[in-house]
Amino acid sequence: MLIFFLVLIAVLAALAIATQIRARAITAQTPNIGELTDVGGYSLNALHVPAGPEADLPPIVFIHGASGNLRDQAGAFLEPLRGRAELLFVDRPGHGYSERGGPENDTPDGQANAIAKLMEKKGIERAIIVGHSFGGAITASFGVLHPDKVEGLIFLAAATHPWPGGVDWYYHLASAPVIGPIFCHTLALHAGMMRIEAATDHVFAPNPRPADYIEHTGPTLVLRPATFRSNAKDVAGLHAYVTGFSPRYREIEKPTVVITGDSDEIVLEEIHSKGLARDINGSDLVWIKGLGHKPDYIVTDIAIAALEKIAGRDRDLQAMARAAEQLFLMEGTKQ
């Protein structure tokens, strides 16, 4: 028995050393493109891009989803919107290059409060808040808790309501006391690197993943031990949080657009997106057949048109959705 434990300790130590080496390599391969800002005892990282001289949109704040970082939303929206508005792409607490802060940031309301403080530090009084996936829960919380800072809300394949079932086992394991840090510092990174191609394909399915997506957006950053544990705490606690908080979505009165697909393999659009459309009075639900979990990349034009609509432009989002569906159908026929 003693020999077994000695061997186990040696194996775990070797895995921990290998994890640290690979984590440093991931950081080196995906350097920080943002800037750290103190928001009250800890720092949030964000890419802050000023508006151009002929800007035609209000400031926009982008909130990424689970397992992501600011490069994800910047990869979709930075170039199409550069100059048109003041842009703030945020690494959520504990993600990318942001520090985690205290336990208040384990839930979407705490992260919404952190982003509100960051906006104040950056001199952004009001903005359109755009949230993808898990970021949708933060966007909804932001709309309830900080309406004075909101010009409008856009939800992209959002996760916002209680759903049947749970989450993958490793989120609970990684977020658990004692065993969680051991798992994050030994096995999680190596297993994750083996699955990164398949996992990102799954996020985009049934739509194609851009060939340079992994290289440009750095999804491997989440596999670093501290980041992996932060992400696990986020996901493991989401169901309980939205169960308690989602009844407050009815308090939201700002212009809202909900963009979703009927082929999302990550969140249940029938529950989350339709739930938002039900709960937020006057919201616009854009339902797109054949679209998966990444409307930010697959129908970027519709998301930008939603920004324009909130800014007061006349945009027929439903007609754009039908055109996208026809394109998906044609592409499917060619395959």
Short mmCIF file of C-alpha atoms in Angstrom, two decimals:
data_model
loop_
_atom_site.label_atom_id
_atom_site.label_comp_id
_atom_site.label_asym_id
_atom_site.label_seq_id
_atom_site.Cartn_x
_atom_site.Cartn_y
_atom_site.Cartn_z
CA MET A 1 0.00 0.00 0.00
CA LEU A 2 2.83 2.38 0.84
CA ILE A 3 4.47 1.67 -2.50
CA PHE A 4 1.15 2.38 -4.27
CA PHE A 5 0.82 5.78 -2.62
CA LEU A 6 4.43 6.65 -3.33
CA VAL A 7 3.94 5.78 -7.00
CA LEU A 8 0.68 7.76 -7.08
CA ILE A 9 2.38 10.81 -5.57
CA ALA A 10 5.22 10.53 -8.06
CA VAL A 11 2.80 10.30 -11.00
CA LEU A 12 0.79 13.29 -9.78
CA ALA A 13 3.97 15.29 -9.26
CA ALA A 14 5.13 14.49 -12.78
CA LEU A 15 1.73 15.49 -14.19
CA ALA A 16 1.79 18.73 -12.19
CA ILE A 17 5.22 19.64 -13.56
CA ALA A 18 4.12 18.81 -17.09
CA THR A 19 0.99 20.91 -16.58
CA GLN A 20 3.02 23.94 -15.53
CA ILE A 21 5.31 23.59 -18.54
CA ARG A 22 2.42 23.29 -20.98
CA ALA A 23 0.50 26.12 -19.28
CA ARG A 24 3.49 28.45 -19.72
CA ALA A 25 3.70 27.43 -23.36
CA ILE A 26 0.00 28.21 -23.87
CA THR A 27 0.49 31.65 -22.32
CA ALA A 28 3.50 32.32 -24.54
CA GLN A 29 1.61 31.23 -27.65
CA THR A 30 -1.40 33.42 -26.81
CA PRO A 31 -0.09 36.68 -25.34
CA ASN A 32 -2.32 39.27 -23.77
CA ILE A 33 -3.76 41.74 -26.29
CA GLY A 34 -5.65 43.72 -23.66
CA GLU A 35 -4.85 45.90 -20.66
CA LEU A 36 -5.33 45.20 -16.96
CA THR A 37 -7.44 47.65 -14.94
CA ASP A 38 -7.94 47.63 -11.18
CA VAL A 39 -11.65 47.40 -10.36
CA GLY A 40 -11.36 47.28 -6.59
CA GLY A 41 -8.70 44.95 -5.21
CA TYR A 42 -8.24 42.88 -8.35
CA SER A 43 -7.76 43.58 -12.06
CA LEU A 44 -9.87 42.87 -15.11
CA ASN A 45 -8.29 42.55 -18.51
CA ALA A 46 -9.93 44.11 -21.55
CA LEU A 47 -9.24 45.21 -25.09
CA HIS A 48 -10.48 48.81 -25.31
CA VAL A 49 -10.77 50.21 -28.83
CA PRO A 50 -11.73 53.88 -29.24
CA ALA A 51 -14.42 55.03 -31.62
CA GLY A 52 -13.44 56.54 -34.95
CA PRO A 53 -14.17 60.13 -36.01
CA GLU A 54 -17.26 58.99 -37.93
CA ALA A 55 -18.64 56.54 -35.38
CA ASP A 56 -22.33 55.79 -35.90
CA LEU A 57 -23.00 53.40 -32.99
CA PRO A 58 -22.99 53.79 -29.20
CA PRO A 59 -20.28 52.08 -27.13
CA ILE A 60 -20.46 48.28 -27.15
CA VAL A 61 -19.33 45.86 -24.43
CA PHE A 62 -18.75 42.21 -25.38
CA ILE A 63 -19.00 39.39 -22.80
CA HIS A 64 -17.65 35.99 -23.82
CA GLY A 65 -19.04 32.59 -22.86
CA ALA A 66 -17.76 29.65 -20.84
CA SER A 67 -14.25 28.39 -21.66
CA GLY A 68 -13.61 31.59 -23.61
CA ASN A 69 -11.70 34.84 -23.42
CA LEU A 70 -11.89 38.27 -25.03
CA ARG A 71 -10.22 37.03 -28.22
CA ASP A 72 -13.34 35.02 -29.03
CA GLN A 73 -15.67 37.99 -29.42
CA ALA A 74 -12.89 40.20 -30.80
CA GLY A 75 -12.29 37.63 -33.53
CA ALA A 76 -15.88 38.01 -34.69
CA PHE A 77 -16.54 41.72 -34.19
CA LEU A 78 -13.36 43.79 -33.92
CA GLU A 79 -12.65 44.34 -37.60
CA PRO A 80 -16.26 44.68 -38.81
CA LEU A 81 -16.94 47.30 -36.10
CA ARG A 82 -13.58 49.04 -35.83
CA GLY A 83 -14.12 52.79 -35.93
CA ARG A 84 -17.91 52.55 -35.83
CA ALA A 85 -18.11 52.53 -32.01
CA GLU A 86 -16.09 52.47 -28.83
CA LEU A 87 -15.52 48.75 -28.22
CA LEU A 88 -14.74 46.94 -24.98
CA PHE A 89 -13.90 43.23 -25.18
CA VAL A 90 -13.68 41.84 -21.64
CA ASP A 91 -11.89 38.85 -20.14
CA ARG A 92 -14.43 37.80 -17.52
CA PRO A 93 -13.13 37.39 -13.92
CA GLY A 94 -10.73 34.45 -13.79
CA HIS A 95 -10.62 34.06 -17.58
CA GLY A 96 -7.99 35.01 -20.13
CA TYR A 97 -5.71 37.43 -18.31
CA SER A 98 -8.22 38.75 -15.76
CA GLU A 99 -7.79 38.05 -12.06
CA ARG A 100 -10.63 36.18 -10.39
CA GLY A 101 -11.34 38.47 -7.48
CA GLY A 102 -13.37 37.24 -4.51
CA PRO A 103 -16.13 34.62 -4.23
CA GLU A 104 -18.67 37.21 -5.36
CA ASN A 105 -17.37 36.62 -8.88
CA ASP A 106 -18.41 32.96 -8.79
CA THR A 107 -21.86 34.03 -10.03
CA PRO A 108 -23.09 36.13 -12.97
CA ASP A 109 -24.30 39.02 -10.80
CA GLY A 110 -20.83 39.48 -9.33
CA GLN A 111 -19.27 39.40 -12.79
CA ALA A 112 -21.86 41.90 -14.05
CA ASN A 113 -20.92 44.21 -11.18
CA ALA A 114 -17.23 43.81 -12.04
CA ILE A 115 -17.86 44.74 -15.68
CA ALA A 116 -19.92 47.74 -14.57
CA LYS A 117 -16.92 48.95 -12.53
CA LEU A 118 -14.66 48.40 -15.52
CA MET A 119 -16.95 50.54 -17.69
CA GLU A 120 -16.71 53.33 -15.12
CA LYS A 121 -12.91 53.06 -15.12
CA LYS A 122 -12.89 53.27 -18.92
CA GLY A 123 -15.22 56.26 -18.97
CA ILE A 124 -18.09 54.41 -20.66
CA GLU A 125 -21.38 55.74 -19.29
CA ARG A 126 -23.81 53.63 -21.34
CA ALA A 127 -23.33 50.80 -23.82
CA ILE A 128 -25.00 48.06 -25.77
CA ILE A 129 -24.13 44.89 -23.84
CA VAL A 130 -23.55 41.80 -25.99
CA GLY A 131 -23.36 38.40 -24.32
CA HIS A 132 -22.64 35.02 -25.89
CA SER A 133 -23.60 31.71 -24.22
CA PHE A 134 -22.69 31.90 -20.50
CA GLY A 135 -22.10 35.60 -21.11
CA GLY A 136 -25.84 35.83 -21.69
CA ALA A 137 -26.50 35.15 -18.01
CA ILE A 138 -24.15 38.01 -17.14
CA THR A 139 -25.77 40.26 -19.75
CA ALA A 140 -29.23 39.57 -18.32
CA SER A 141 -27.96 40.22 -14.80
CA PHE A 142 -26.34 43.43 -16.02
CA GLY A 143 -29.65 44.54 -17.52
CA VAL A 144 -31.41 44.03 -14.19
CA LEU A 145 -28.72 45.41 -11.88
CA HIS A 146 -27.28 48.26 -13.96
CA PRO A 147 -30.05 49.62 -16.23
CA ASP A 148 -28.52 53.11 -16.09
CA LYS A 149 -25.46 51.77 -17.93
CA VAL A 150 -27.44 49.98 -20.66
CA GLU A 151 -28.28 51.31 -24.11
CA GLY A 152 -29.60 47.91 -25.17
CA LEU A 153 -28.97 44.18 -24.83
CA ILE A 154 -28.05 41.54 -27.41
CA PHE A 155 -28.09 37.85 -26.51
CA LEU A 156 -26.25 35.39 -28.74
CA ALA A 157 -27.12 31.72 -28.09
CA ALA A 158 -27.48 32.68 -24.45
CA ALA A 159 -27.66 30.42 -21.38
CA THR A 160 -30.04 32.20 -19.02
CA HIS A 161 -32.74 29.90 -17.59
CA PRO A 162 -32.92 26.67 -15.56
CA TRP A 163 -32.74 23.60 -17.76
CA PRO A 164 -33.38 19.89 -17.23
CA GLY A 165 -30.34 17.81 -16.38
CA GLY A 166 -26.96 19.08 -15.29
CA VAL A 167 -23.49 19.80 -16.64
CA ASP A 168 -20.55 17.55 -17.48
CA TRP A 169 -19.00 15.75 -14.51
CA TYR A 170 -15.61 17.45 -14.77
CA TYR A 171 -17.09 20.86 -13.93
CA HIS A 172 -18.19 19.54 -10.55
CA LEU A 173 -14.89 17.75 -10.02
CA ALA A 174 -12.76 20.76 -10.94
CA SER A 175 -14.77 23.14 -8.76
CA ALA A 176 -14.77 20.88 -5.69
CA PRO A 177 -12.60 21.63 -2.64
CA VAL A 178 -9.27 19.77 -2.32
CA ILE A 179 -9.74 17.33 -5.19
CA GLY A 180 -10.59 20.15 -7.60
CA PRO A 181 -7.21 21.92 -7.47
CA ILE A 182 -5.42 18.54 -7.71
CA PHE A 183 -7.41 17.66 -10.83
CA CYS A 184 -6.82 21.09 -12.39
CA HIS A 185 -3.06 20.96 -11.76
CA THR A 186 -2.51 17.39 -12.99
CA LEU A 187 -4.97 15.88 -15.47
CA ALA A 188 -7.29 18.57 -16.82
CA LEU A 189 -4.89 20.36 -19.17
CA HIS A 190 -3.58 17.19 -20.80
CA ALA A 191 -7.05 15.77 -21.34
CA GLY A 192 -8.27 19.10 -22.66
CA MET A 193 -5.47 19.41 -25.19
CA MET A 194 -6.43 16.02 -26.58
CA ARG A 195 -10.02 17.21 -27.10
CA ILE A 196 -9.55 20.82 -28.21
CA GLU A 197 -10.17 20.17 -31.92
CA ALA A 198 -13.28 18.06 -31.34
CA ALA A 199 -14.58 20.38 -28.62
CA THR A 200 -14.38 23.51 -30.77
CA ASP A 201 -15.94 21.67 -33.71
CA HIS A 202 -18.80 20.72 -31.39
CA VAL A 203 -19.31 24.34 -30.33
CA PHE A 204 -19.78 25.40 -33.96
CA ALA A 205 -21.78 22.36 -35.13
CA PRO A 206 -23.61 21.94 -37.42
CA ASN A 207 -21.87 24.97 -38.94
CA PRO A 208 -18.18 24.82 -39.94
CA ARG A 209 -15.54 26.08 -37.54
CA PRO A 210 -13.22 28.70 -39.11
CA ALA A 211 -9.90 27.07 -39.95
CA ASP A 212 -7.91 29.61 -37.92
CA TYR A 213 -10.29 29.77 -34.94
CA ILE A 214 -8.05 27.95 -32.44
CA GLU A 215 -4.94 29.82 -33.52
CA HIS A 216 -6.55 33.26 -33.32
CA THR A 217 -8.87 32.99 -30.31
CA GLY A 218 -6.76 30.97 -27.85
CA PRO A 219 -9.34 28.57 -26.40
CA THR A 220 -6.48 26.62 -24.81
CA LEU A 221 -6.06 29.48 -22.30
CA VAL A 222 -8.93 27.95 -20.31
CA LEU A 223 -6.91 24.79 -19.72
CA ARG A 224 -4.42 26.55 -17.45
CA PRO A 225 -5.12 25.36 -13.87
CA ALA A 226 -6.45 28.54 -12.25
CA THR A 227 -8.52 29.44 -15.31
CA PHE A 228 -9.92 25.92 -15.61
CA ARG A 229 -11.06 26.03 -11.99
CA SER A 230 -12.66 29.46 -12.42
CA ASN A 231 -14.51 28.24 -15.49
CA ALA A 232 -15.67 25.13 -13.64
CA LYS A 233 -17.03 27.20 -10.76
CA ASP A 234 -18.92 29.38 -13.25
CA VAL A 235 -20.54 26.47 -15.05
CA ALA A 236 -21.20 24.27 -12.02
CA GLY A 237 -23.05 27.10 -10.27
CA LEU A 238 -25.03 28.44 -13.23
CA HIS A 239 -28.16 26.31 -12.85
CA ALA A 240 -28.71 27.31 -9.23
CA TYR A 241 -28.04 30.94 -10.05
CA VAL A 242 -30.46 31.28 -12.98
CA THR A 243 -33.10 29.33 -11.07
CA GLY A 244 -33.11 32.08 -8.46
CA PHE A 245 -32.39 35.12 -10.61
CA SER A 246 -34.23 34.55 -13.91
CA PRO A 247 -37.64 35.73 -12.56
CA ARG A 248 -36.07 39.20 -12.39
CA TYR A 249 -35.54 39.38 -16.15
CA ARG A 250 -39.04 40.85 -16.33
CA GLU A 251 -37.57 44.02 -14.82
CA ILE A 252 -35.56 44.67 -18.01
CA GLU A 253 -36.99 47.50 -20.07
CA LYS A 254 -34.14 48.24 -22.47
CA PRO A 255 -34.26 47.37 -26.20
CA THR A 256 -33.33 43.71 -26.52
CA VAL A 257 -32.52 41.37 -29.40
CA VAL A 258 -32.20 37.60 -28.87
CA ILE A 259 -30.40 35.73 -31.68
CA THR A 260 -30.43 31.93 -31.65
CA GLY A 261 -30.41 28.86 -33.86
CA ASP A 262 -32.59 25.77 -33.79
CA SER A 263 -29.54 23.47 -34.11
CA ASP A 264 -27.59 24.55 -31.01
CA GLU A 265 -25.87 21.52 -29.46
CA ILE A 266 -24.63 23.43 -26.38
CA VAL A 267 -27.68 25.18 -24.90
CA LEU A 268 -31.38 24.44 -25.23
CA GLU A 269 -32.64 27.35 -27.29
CA GLU A 270 -36.27 26.40 -26.64
CA ILE A 271 -35.68 27.13 -22.96
CA HIS A 272 -33.14 29.94 -22.88
CA SER A 273 -33.76 32.12 -25.94
CA LYS A 274 -37.52 31.68 -25.96
CA GLY A 275 -37.46 32.26 -22.22
CA LEU A 276 -35.72 35.59 -22.71
CA ALA A 277 -38.18 36.59 -25.42
CA ARG A 278 -41.03 35.72 -23.06
CA ASP A 279 -39.61 37.47 -20.02
CA ILE A 280 -38.28 40.71 -21.55
CA ASN A 281 -41.16 42.82 -22.75
CA GLY A 282 -40.75 44.04 -26.33
CA SER A 283 -37.70 41.93 -27.08
CA ASP A 284 -37.04 40.76 -30.62
CA LEU A 285 -36.43 37.01 -31.04
CA VAL A 286 -34.43 36.15 -34.17
CA TRP A 287 -34.79 32.39 -34.65
CA ILE A 288 -32.58 30.91 -37.39
CA LYS A 289 -32.99 27.37 -38.69
CA GLY A 290 -29.73 25.50 -39.25
CA LEU A 291 -27.70 27.75 -36.95
CA GLY A 292 -25.67 26.29 -34.09
CA HIS A 293 -24.10 27.84 -31.00
CA LYS A 294 -21.93 30.51 -32.70
CA PRO A 295 -24.12 33.22 -34.23
CA ASP A 296 -21.30 35.66 -33.49
CA TYR A 297 -19.19 33.99 -36.21
CA ILE A 298 -21.78 32.38 -38.48
CA VAL A 299 -24.28 35.27 -38.78
CA THR A 300 -22.08 38.19 -37.77
CA ASP A 301 -24.00 40.45 -40.17
CA ILE A 302 -27.25 39.80 -38.31
CA ALA A 303 -25.64 40.53 -34.95
CA ILE A 304 -24.28 43.82 -36.32
CA ALA A 305 -27.68 44.65 -37.79
CA ALA A 306 -29.13 44.07 -34.30
CA LEU A 307 -26.65 46.62 -32.94
CA GLU A 308 -27.76 49.05 -35.63
CA LYS A 309 -31.42 48.43 -34.82
CA ILE A 310 -30.85 49.19 -31.14
CA ALA A 311 -29.06 52.36 -32.26
CA GLY A 312 -32.23 53.44 -34.09
CA ARG A 313 -31.69 52.18 -37.63
CA ASP A 314 -34.42 50.42 -39.62
CA ARG A 315 -33.24 46.80 -39.88
CA ASP A 316 -35.36 43.80 -40.88
CA LEU A 317 -33.70 41.10 -38.78
CA GLN A 318 -36.32 38.50 -39.64
CA ALA A 319 -35.71 38.90 -43.37
CA MET A 320 -31.97 38.54 -42.76
CA ALA A 321 -32.64 35.38 -40.75
CA ARG A 322 -34.64 33.86 -43.61
CA ALA A 323 -31.83 34.68 -46.05
CA ALA A 324 -29.31 32.98 -43.76
CA GLU A 325 -31.51 29.89 -43.61
CA GLN A 326 -31.58 29.69 -47.39
CA LEU A 327 -27.80 29.91 -47.47
CA PHE A 328 -27.49 27.09 -44.88
CA LEU A 329 -29.88 25.00 -46.99
CA MET A 330 -27.86 25.58 -50.15
CA GLU A 331 -24.61 24.74 -48.40
CA GLY A 332 -26.15 21.56 -46.99
CA THR A 333 -27.34 20.54 -50.45
CA LYS A 334 -23.83 21.03 -51.89
CA GLN A 335 -22.40 18.75 -49.20
#
